[in-house]
């Protein structure tokens, strides 16, 4: 290694140490605005989803909130609520690992109350599905928890026409702005928790769910005069086919991550593919594959899949004309992951439902210096303190990380980060690789 490269390497290490030095400096004051009350049976909400008067639909994808009674609970509730106020979505989709269950069902319900009252108080409709942690312990089953979610008037979820093991599986037709014609469709799959093996692996969308998908898609097409209804998918666990469009390498490299199941295999972005965002951790699909992705490809209605599960990932790739995304974790967890955590927005225009726009917003960008000033001017000490940490220290971390990326690209010639904002004008379906 040349002297210049050694100096550059030492500089990169110092930058990393600087970033680490600010990671654990955190400050969690008490959030006094959390509502733990159960659903109000008197509340009534029209659960019809349609394009607004401008022909637009905005979806806020919130992933992996992992609400539990830890020291970050108050700030996590605040982050989710503020994201809703900033984006003002037509629909929120929760894709699992929403709350951590407790051996005491009442404590599990209290966590759900705190989460759902964010949306109930703002009159925002919410589609709820599950991840691998929602019913991981305690006496409440997935079906019990789903029934409790449905006591809130804002919740759109599975009806009684399906009886799957992975019960939070359903679809949401999106109606035209000026009629009751279905112009778009949202598939929400419950990708389960773990399989039956020992040791356990992550689960997947099962055969019975795929059969339901095919039948329901055929019915939508028939009702639409024989034309396919364009759609997107939301679920917790990513599909195994994600590895088909990553580049396999035989050794560990920066941002080359190990395969979750195959020892000795490492994967990174393939520059020959359409890529988006950044891989921070290995994708974690199920071990077995019942053919969900093949069914989506065969049917031809799905533009994109939006998943969670892998907390610090916010990336996308294209496989057989379907864009597969992971969205970042939406919660506050000190400053350890300030530069990765955030949320995703998906926007559809009824004028052309073959395209979509999506963007990732990281917390340090949402709660910027303008936000801090406004909170301070309004005397909102809680918002000011949390936003200050996210904006100031998060931005410092991001500068360090970008320097590290520059070092990697200088040494390897590889691109490790692609654009976050996806505009359909940049490509036929969505992903911008410029």
Short mmCIF file of C-alpha atoms in Angstrom, two decimals:
data_model
loop_
_atom_site.label_atom_id
_atom_site.label_comp_id
_atom_site.label_asym_id
_atom_site.label_seq_id
_atom_site.Cartn_x
_atom_site.Cartn_y
_atom_site.Cartn_z
CA UNK A 1 0.00 0.00 0.00
CA UNK A 2 1.41 3.40 -0.96
CA UNK A 3 2.05 6.09 1.61
CA UNK A 4 -0.82 8.18 0.28
CA UNK A 5 -3.20 5.26 0.61
CA UNK A 6 -1.99 4.56 4.13
CA UNK A 7 -2.65 8.17 5.10
CA UNK A 8 -6.09 7.99 3.52
CA UNK A 9 -6.82 4.76 5.37
CA UNK A 10 -5.75 6.25 8.71
CA UNK A 11 -7.91 9.30 7.99
CA UNK A 12 -10.88 7.03 7.31
CA UNK A 13 -10.33 5.20 10.60
CA UNK A 14 -10.20 8.50 12.48
CA UNK A 15 -13.43 9.59 10.82
CA UNK A 16 -15.05 6.30 11.84
CA UNK A 17 -13.87 6.75 15.42
CA UNK A 18 -15.27 10.28 15.42
CA UNK A 19 -18.61 8.94 14.23
CA UNK A 20 -18.55 6.26 16.92
CA UNK A 21 -17.80 8.85 19.58
CA UNK A 22 -21.12 10.61 18.98
CA UNK A 23 -23.25 7.54 18.41
CA UNK A 24 -24.15 6.91 22.02
CA UNK A 25 -24.63 10.48 23.14
CA UNK A 26 -28.36 10.58 23.46
CA UNK A 27 -31.02 12.33 25.44
CA UNK A 28 -34.53 10.97 25.89
CA UNK A 29 -36.80 13.40 27.74
CA UNK A 30 -40.34 12.34 28.53
CA UNK A 31 -43.04 12.55 25.88
CA UNK A 32 -46.23 13.57 27.66
CA UNK A 33 -48.45 13.34 24.55
CA UNK A 34 -48.76 9.54 24.33
CA UNK A 35 -52.34 8.25 24.39
CA UNK A 36 -52.65 4.74 25.87
CA UNK A 37 -56.46 4.68 25.85
CA UNK A 38 -58.23 1.84 24.01
CA UNK A 39 -60.25 2.36 20.86
CA UNK A 40 -63.35 4.48 21.12
CA UNK A 41 -66.24 2.35 19.91
CA UNK A 42 -68.11 5.50 18.87
CA UNK A 43 -65.53 6.42 16.24
CA UNK A 44 -66.58 5.69 12.68
CA UNK A 45 -64.35 6.04 9.65
CA UNK A 46 -65.00 5.56 5.94
CA UNK A 47 -62.42 2.96 4.97
CA UNK A 48 -62.69 3.49 1.24
CA UNK A 49 -59.34 4.33 -0.36
CA UNK A 50 -59.51 6.44 -3.48
CA UNK A 51 -57.35 8.89 -5.39
CA UNK A 52 -57.85 12.44 -4.12
CA UNK A 53 -59.38 15.31 -6.09
CA UNK A 54 -56.02 15.83 -7.82
CA UNK A 55 -55.79 12.19 -8.81
CA UNK A 56 -53.01 11.44 -6.32
CA UNK A 57 -52.46 8.83 -3.62
CA UNK A 58 -49.72 9.20 -1.00
CA UNK A 59 -48.74 6.18 1.09
CA UNK A 60 -46.48 6.38 4.13
CA UNK A 61 -44.63 3.10 4.63
CA UNK A 62 -43.70 2.66 8.28
CA UNK A 63 -41.55 -0.37 9.00
CA UNK A 64 -40.29 -2.10 12.13
CA UNK A 65 -41.41 0.35 14.79
CA UNK A 66 -40.64 -2.32 17.43
CA UNK A 67 -42.50 -0.42 20.14
CA UNK A 68 -41.76 -1.79 23.59
CA UNK A 69 -41.22 -0.37 27.04
CA UNK A 70 -37.58 0.54 26.55
CA UNK A 71 -35.88 3.90 27.07
CA UNK A 72 -36.57 4.91 23.47
CA UNK A 73 -40.33 4.31 23.57
CA UNK A 74 -41.39 7.94 24.07
CA UNK A 75 -39.15 9.28 21.32
CA UNK A 76 -40.19 6.50 18.92
CA UNK A 77 -43.86 7.40 19.31
CA UNK A 78 -42.90 11.03 18.70
CA UNK A 79 -41.00 10.15 15.50
CA UNK A 80 -43.95 8.21 14.05
CA UNK A 81 -46.42 10.97 14.90
CA UNK A 82 -44.21 13.68 13.45
CA UNK A 83 -43.69 11.69 10.25
CA UNK A 84 -47.47 11.65 9.81
CA UNK A 85 -47.68 15.41 10.40
CA UNK A 86 -44.86 16.14 7.96
CA UNK A 87 -46.15 13.90 5.15
CA UNK A 88 -49.94 14.01 5.67
CA UNK A 89 -50.47 10.68 3.88
CA UNK A 90 -53.72 9.28 2.56
CA UNK A 91 -52.77 5.88 3.92
CA UNK A 92 -50.19 4.44 6.31
CA UNK A 93 -48.97 0.87 5.84
CA UNK A 94 -47.42 -0.86 8.85
CA UNK A 95 -45.44 -3.85 7.58
CA UNK A 96 -44.83 -5.70 10.82
CA UNK A 97 -42.75 -5.86 13.95
CA UNK A 98 -45.05 -3.07 15.02
CA UNK A 99 -44.98 -3.81 18.74
CA UNK A 100 -43.25 -6.34 20.96
CA UNK A 101 -45.73 -8.69 22.66
CA UNK A 102 -45.76 -9.18 26.41
CA UNK A 103 -46.71 -12.13 28.59
CA UNK A 104 -49.38 -9.81 29.96
CA UNK A 105 -51.95 -9.20 27.16
CA UNK A 106 -52.92 -5.86 28.67
CA UNK A 107 -49.39 -4.55 28.20
CA UNK A 108 -49.41 -5.74 24.59
CA UNK A 109 -52.69 -3.89 24.07
CA UNK A 110 -51.30 -0.72 25.67
CA UNK A 111 -48.46 -0.66 23.14
CA UNK A 112 -50.92 -1.12 20.29
CA UNK A 113 -53.07 1.67 21.75
CA UNK A 114 -50.11 4.05 21.83
CA UNK A 115 -49.30 3.27 18.21
CA UNK A 116 -52.82 3.30 16.78
CA UNK A 117 -53.93 6.46 18.57
CA UNK A 118 -51.32 8.33 16.53
CA UNK A 119 -53.34 7.56 13.42
CA UNK A 120 -56.80 7.53 15.01
CA UNK A 121 -56.35 11.08 16.33
CA UNK A 122 -55.25 12.28 12.87
CA UNK A 123 -57.99 10.40 10.99
CA UNK A 124 -55.40 8.56 8.88
CA UNK A 125 -56.33 5.12 7.57
CA UNK A 126 -53.84 2.35 8.39
CA UNK A 127 -53.23 -1.02 6.77
CA UNK A 128 -51.68 -3.41 9.29
CA UNK A 129 -49.74 -6.59 8.68
CA UNK A 130 -47.28 -8.51 10.84
CA UNK A 131 -43.61 -9.44 11.02
CA UNK A 132 -41.71 -12.10 12.92
CA UNK A 133 -41.91 -10.41 16.33
CA UNK A 134 -45.54 -9.25 16.67
CA UNK A 135 -46.76 -12.48 18.29
CA UNK A 136 -43.41 -13.99 19.21
CA UNK A 137 -44.32 -14.57 22.84
CA UNK A 138 -47.24 -14.27 25.22
CA UNK A 139 -50.75 -15.73 25.02
CA UNK A 140 -52.05 -13.49 22.20
CA UNK A 141 -51.94 -15.19 18.79
CA UNK A 142 -51.57 -13.35 15.48
CA UNK A 143 -55.33 -13.58 15.05
CA UNK A 144 -55.96 -12.25 18.56
CA UNK A 145 -53.67 -9.29 17.90
CA UNK A 146 -55.28 -8.61 14.52
CA UNK A 147 -58.73 -8.60 16.10
CA UNK A 148 -57.51 -6.07 18.64
CA UNK A 149 -56.08 -3.81 15.94
CA UNK A 150 -59.45 -3.92 14.20
CA UNK A 151 -61.15 -2.32 17.22
CA UNK A 152 -59.66 0.96 15.98
CA UNK A 153 -61.79 2.65 13.34
CA UNK A 154 -58.75 3.73 11.32
CA UNK A 155 -57.58 0.17 10.64
CA UNK A 156 -57.97 -1.54 7.28
CA UNK A 157 -57.10 -5.20 7.52
CA UNK A 158 -58.04 -8.76 6.66
CA UNK A 159 -61.73 -9.62 6.71
CA UNK A 160 -63.23 -12.94 7.67
CA UNK A 161 -63.15 -14.38 4.13
CA UNK A 162 -59.61 -15.74 4.58
CA UNK A 163 -58.35 -18.03 7.29
CA UNK A 164 -54.61 -18.23 6.76
CA UNK A 165 -51.92 -19.16 9.24
CA UNK A 166 -50.35 -15.84 8.22
CA UNK A 167 -53.62 -14.07 8.86
CA UNK A 168 -52.80 -10.41 8.07
CA UNK A 169 -53.12 -10.93 4.30
CA UNK A 170 -55.53 -8.82 2.26
CA UNK A 171 -55.82 -6.39 -0.63
CA UNK A 172 -57.01 -2.78 -0.82
CA UNK A 173 -58.64 -1.60 -4.06
CA UNK A 174 -57.91 2.06 -4.79
CA UNK A 175 -60.89 3.73 -6.43
CA UNK A 176 -60.88 6.51 -9.00
CA UNK A 177 -61.18 10.08 -7.78
CA UNK A 178 -64.54 10.57 -9.51
CA UNK A 179 -66.10 7.09 -9.56
CA UNK A 180 -66.14 3.70 -7.88
CA UNK A 181 -63.98 2.11 -10.58
CA UNK A 182 -60.89 0.31 -9.23
CA UNK A 183 -57.87 2.11 -10.70
CA UNK A 184 -55.08 0.54 -8.61
CA UNK A 185 -54.59 -2.16 -6.00
CA UNK A 186 -52.48 -2.69 -2.90
CA UNK A 187 -51.50 -6.22 -1.89
CA UNK A 188 -50.67 -6.64 1.79
CA UNK A 189 -49.11 -10.00 2.66
CA UNK A 190 -48.39 -11.45 6.07
CA UNK A 191 -45.01 -13.10 5.51
CA UNK A 192 -45.16 -14.99 8.78
CA UNK A 193 -42.62 -15.35 11.55
CA UNK A 194 -40.56 -18.56 11.47
CA UNK A 195 -40.74 -21.91 9.73
CA UNK A 196 -41.12 -25.27 11.45
CA UNK A 197 -37.44 -26.28 11.29
CA UNK A 198 -35.05 -26.50 14.21
CA UNK A 199 -33.19 -24.24 14.29
CA UNK A 200 -35.85 -21.96 12.91
CA UNK A 201 -35.48 -19.84 9.80
CA UNK A 202 -37.51 -16.83 8.77
CA UNK A 203 -40.90 -17.62 7.24
CA UNK A 204 -42.36 -16.71 3.85
CA UNK A 205 -45.67 -16.10 2.09
CA UNK A 206 -47.25 -19.55 1.98
CA UNK A 207 -48.88 -21.58 -0.80
CA UNK A 208 -52.44 -20.87 0.39
CA UNK A 209 -51.77 -17.12 0.28
CA UNK A 210 -50.34 -17.36 -3.23
CA UNK A 211 -53.43 -19.27 -4.37
CA UNK A 212 -55.61 -16.51 -2.86
CA UNK A 213 -53.52 -13.86 -4.64
CA UNK A 214 -53.95 -15.52 -8.04
CA UNK A 215 -57.70 -15.90 -7.58
CA UNK A 216 -58.19 -12.35 -6.31
CA UNK A 217 -56.04 -10.85 -9.08
CA UNK A 218 -58.06 -12.76 -11.68
CA UNK A 219 -61.29 -11.43 -10.17
CA UNK A 220 -59.97 -7.84 -10.20
CA UNK A 221 -58.98 -8.24 -13.84
CA UNK A 222 -62.41 -9.60 -14.77
CA UNK A 223 -64.16 -6.73 -12.97
CA UNK A 224 -61.89 -4.32 -14.84
CA UNK A 225 -63.08 -5.45 -18.25
CA UNK A 226 -60.22 -7.89 -18.76
CA UNK A 227 -57.48 -5.33 -18.12
CA UNK A 228 -54.84 -5.96 -15.47
CA UNK A 229 -55.12 -3.72 -12.41
CA UNK A 230 -51.67 -2.35 -11.63
CA UNK A 231 -50.55 -2.83 -8.05
CA UNK A 232 -47.77 -2.80 -5.48
CA UNK A 233 -47.01 -5.20 -2.64
CA UNK A 234 -46.31 -4.50 1.03
CA UNK A 235 -44.97 -7.18 3.39
CA UNK A 236 -42.42 -7.66 6.15
CA UNK A 237 -39.93 -10.26 4.88
CA UNK A 238 -38.16 -9.79 1.56
CA UNK A 239 -38.30 -12.53 -1.12
CA UNK A 240 -35.34 -14.92 -1.71
CA UNK A 241 -35.08 -13.69 -5.31
CA UNK A 242 -33.35 -10.58 -3.99
CA UNK A 243 -30.06 -12.48 -4.21
CA UNK A 244 -30.61 -13.21 -7.93
CA UNK A 245 -29.88 -9.59 -8.85
CA UNK A 246 -27.04 -8.91 -6.43
CA UNK A 247 -23.48 -9.72 -7.45
CA UNK A 248 -21.96 -12.81 -5.85
CA UNK A 249 -18.34 -12.50 -4.74
CA UNK A 250 -16.11 -15.06 -3.05
CA UNK A 251 -14.76 -12.97 -0.20
CA UNK A 252 -15.85 -10.28 2.23
CA UNK A 253 -15.38 -6.74 0.97
CA UNK A 254 -16.70 -3.35 2.14
CA UNK A 255 -20.46 -3.43 1.55
CA UNK A 256 -20.25 -7.03 0.33
CA UNK A 257 -22.45 -8.88 2.78
CA UNK A 258 -22.74 -12.56 3.66
CA UNK A 259 -25.65 -14.61 2.35
CA UNK A 260 -28.03 -15.27 5.22
CA UNK A 261 -27.96 -19.05 4.70
CA UNK A 262 -25.11 -19.98 2.34
CA UNK A 263 -21.79 -19.94 4.15
CA UNK A 264 -18.88 -18.44 2.21
CA UNK A 265 -21.07 -16.46 -0.20
CA UNK A 266 -21.01 -12.66 -0.21
CA UNK A 267 -23.21 -10.26 -2.15
CA UNK A 268 -23.05 -6.61 -3.17
CA UNK A 269 -24.67 -4.33 -5.71
CA UNK A 270 -24.20 -5.48 -9.29
CA UNK A 271 -23.33 -2.44 -11.45
CA UNK A 272 -25.00 -4.17 -14.41
CA UNK A 273 -28.36 -4.10 -12.62
CA UNK A 274 -30.74 -1.30 -11.71
CA UNK A 275 -29.85 -0.31 -8.15
CA UNK A 276 -31.08 2.15 -5.57
CA UNK A 277 -30.06 3.23 -2.08
CA UNK A 278 -27.54 1.43 0.11
CA UNK A 279 -27.04 -2.06 1.50
CA UNK A 280 -26.09 -1.79 5.15
CA UNK A 281 -26.86 -5.36 6.20
CA UNK A 282 -27.53 -8.69 4.53
CA UNK A 283 -31.05 -9.23 3.16
CA UNK A 284 -32.93 -11.78 5.28
CA UNK A 285 -35.59 -13.70 3.30
CA UNK A 286 -37.19 -16.96 4.30
CA UNK A 287 -35.25 -20.21 3.91
CA UNK A 288 -37.98 -21.92 1.92
CA UNK A 289 -39.73 -20.52 -1.15
CA UNK A 290 -43.34 -21.34 -2.02
CA UNK A 291 -43.22 -19.34 -5.28
CA UNK A 292 -44.65 -15.95 -4.35
CA UNK A 293 -42.32 -13.92 -6.57
CA UNK A 294 -42.78 -16.27 -9.53
CA UNK A 295 -46.55 -15.82 -9.19
CA UNK A 296 -46.21 -12.04 -9.16
CA UNK A 297 -44.04 -12.13 -12.29
CA UNK A 298 -46.41 -14.49 -14.07
CA UNK A 299 -49.48 -12.41 -13.29
CA UNK A 300 -47.83 -9.17 -14.43
CA UNK A 301 -49.75 -6.77 -12.22
CA UNK A 302 -47.12 -5.83 -9.62
CA UNK A 303 -44.84 -2.83 -10.19
CA UNK A 304 -42.93 -3.02 -6.92
CA UNK A 305 -42.61 -4.78 -3.58
CA UNK A 306 -41.97 -2.79 -0.38
CA UNK A 307 -40.59 -4.72 2.57
CA UNK A 308 -39.07 -4.05 5.99
CA UNK A 309 -37.38 -6.52 8.36
CA UNK A 310 -33.76 -5.53 7.64
CA UNK A 311 -33.63 -2.46 9.85
CA UNK A 312 -30.79 -0.41 8.42
CA UNK A 313 -31.35 -1.26 4.76
CA UNK A 314 -32.96 1.23 2.41
CA UNK A 315 -32.26 -0.08 -1.04
CA UNK A 316 -33.88 -1.41 -4.18
CA UNK A 317 -33.10 -3.61 -7.17
CA UNK A 318 -35.09 -4.66 -10.22
CA UNK A 319 -35.82 -8.29 -10.94
CA UNK A 320 -37.90 -9.23 -14.01
CA UNK A 321 -39.57 -5.79 -14.14
CA UNK A 322 -40.54 -5.82 -10.47
CA UNK A 323 -38.70 -3.39 -8.21
CA UNK A 324 -37.89 -4.96 -4.84
CA UNK A 325 -37.32 -2.49 -2.00
CA UNK A 326 -36.45 -2.58 1.65
CA UNK A 327 -37.56 0.41 3.72
CA UNK A 328 -35.72 1.64 6.81
CA UNK A 329 -36.79 1.14 10.39
CA UNK A 330 -39.14 3.88 11.59
CA UNK A 331 -38.27 4.56 15.20
CA UNK A 332 -35.81 6.34 17.45
CA UNK A 333 -33.04 4.20 18.89
CA UNK A 334 -30.63 6.69 20.29
CA UNK A 335 -28.11 7.87 17.76
CA UNK A 336 -26.70 4.47 16.82
CA UNK A 337 -28.61 4.40 13.53
CA UNK A 338 -29.55 8.02 12.97
CA UNK A 339 -28.27 7.98 9.40
CA UNK A 340 -30.20 4.82 8.49
CA UNK A 341 -33.56 5.08 10.23
CA UNK A 342 -36.46 6.91 8.61
CA UNK A 343 -39.49 6.04 6.48
CA UNK A 344 -40.58 5.64 2.87
CA UNK A 345 -43.20 7.49 0.84
CA UNK A 346 -44.88 5.94 -2.21
CA UNK A 347 -46.97 8.10 -4.55
CA UNK A 348 -49.30 7.01 -7.36
CA UNK A 349 -51.03 9.19 -9.98
CA UNK A 350 -54.29 7.84 -11.39
CA UNK A 351 -53.45 9.38 -14.79
CA UNK A 352 -50.79 6.70 -15.23
CA UNK A 353 -50.86 3.85 -12.74
CA UNK A 354 -48.04 2.04 -14.55
CA UNK A 355 -45.57 4.33 -12.77
CA UNK A 356 -44.91 5.50 -9.24
CA UNK A 357 -42.65 7.76 -7.26
CA UNK A 358 -40.92 6.65 -4.09
CA UNK A 359 -38.47 8.33 -1.76
CA UNK A 360 -36.79 7.55 1.54
CA UNK A 361 -36.67 10.24 4.21
CA UNK A 362 -34.07 9.78 6.90
CA UNK A 363 -34.74 11.24 10.30
CA UNK A 364 -31.91 13.77 10.22
CA UNK A 365 -33.34 15.20 6.97
CA UNK A 366 -36.93 15.36 8.19
CA UNK A 367 -36.11 17.08 11.46
CA UNK A 368 -33.73 19.65 10.06
CA UNK A 369 -32.60 23.04 11.34
CA UNK A 370 -35.79 24.77 10.15
CA UNK A 371 -37.80 22.27 12.17
CA UNK A 372 -35.60 22.87 15.21
CA UNK A 373 -36.08 26.64 14.97
CA UNK A 374 -39.86 26.30 14.65
CA UNK A 375 -40.04 23.97 17.65
CA UNK A 376 -37.95 26.36 19.72
CA UNK A 377 -40.05 29.36 18.66
CA UNK A 378 -43.20 27.45 19.64
CA UNK A 379 -41.79 26.57 23.05
CA UNK A 380 -41.94 22.84 22.27
CA UNK A 381 -38.97 21.70 24.34
CA UNK A 382 -39.51 17.98 23.74
CA UNK A 383 -39.56 18.26 19.94
CA UNK A 384 -36.64 20.68 20.01
CA UNK A 385 -34.42 18.35 22.04
CA UNK A 386 -35.09 15.20 20.02
CA UNK A 387 -34.93 16.99 16.67
CA UNK A 388 -31.70 18.73 17.67
CA UNK A 389 -30.03 15.39 18.33
CA UNK A 390 -31.30 13.90 15.08
CA UNK A 391 -30.36 16.89 12.95
CA UNK A 392 -27.02 17.91 14.41
CA UNK A 393 -25.48 14.61 15.38
CA UNK A 394 -27.16 12.72 12.53
CA UNK A 395 -25.73 15.16 10.02
CA UNK A 396 -22.27 14.81 11.57
CA UNK A 397 -22.53 11.03 11.27
CA UNK A 398 -23.66 11.31 7.67
CA UNK A 399 -20.64 13.44 6.75
CA UNK A 400 -18.36 10.80 8.25
CA UNK A 401 -20.14 7.99 6.43
CA UNK A 402 -19.98 9.81 3.10
CA UNK A 403 -16.24 10.25 3.56
CA UNK A 404 -15.96 6.54 4.20
CA UNK A 405 -17.93 5.81 1.01
CA UNK A 406 -15.54 8.04 -0.90
CA UNK A 407 -12.60 6.04 0.46
CA UNK A 408 -14.21 2.76 -0.64
CA UNK A 409 -14.98 4.09 -4.11
CA UNK A 410 -11.44 5.46 -4.45
CA UNK A 411 -9.88 2.11 -3.54
CA UNK A 412 -12.31 -0.19 -5.37
CA UNK A 413 -13.91 1.85 -8.14
CA UNK A 414 -17.29 0.53 -6.98
CA UNK A 415 -20.44 2.54 -6.38
CA UNK A 416 -21.81 1.64 -2.94
CA UNK A 417 -24.60 4.24 -2.71
CA UNK A 418 -27.24 5.01 -5.33
CA UNK A 419 -29.89 7.79 -5.34
CA UNK A 420 -32.71 7.70 -2.80
CA UNK A 421 -35.34 9.58 -4.77
CA UNK A 422 -37.10 7.60 -7.47
CA UNK A 423 -38.88 9.52 -10.21
CA UNK A 424 -40.71 7.61 -12.98
CA UNK A 425 -39.49 10.13 -15.56
CA UNK A 426 -36.03 8.65 -15.07
CA UNK A 427 -36.99 5.14 -16.16
CA UNK A 428 -39.88 3.05 -17.38
CA UNK A 429 -40.96 1.74 -14.00
CA UNK A 430 -39.22 3.58 -11.25
CA UNK A 431 -35.59 3.19 -10.37
CA UNK A 432 -33.18 5.99 -11.21
CA UNK A 433 -29.58 4.90 -11.66
CA UNK A 434 -28.12 8.17 -12.81
#
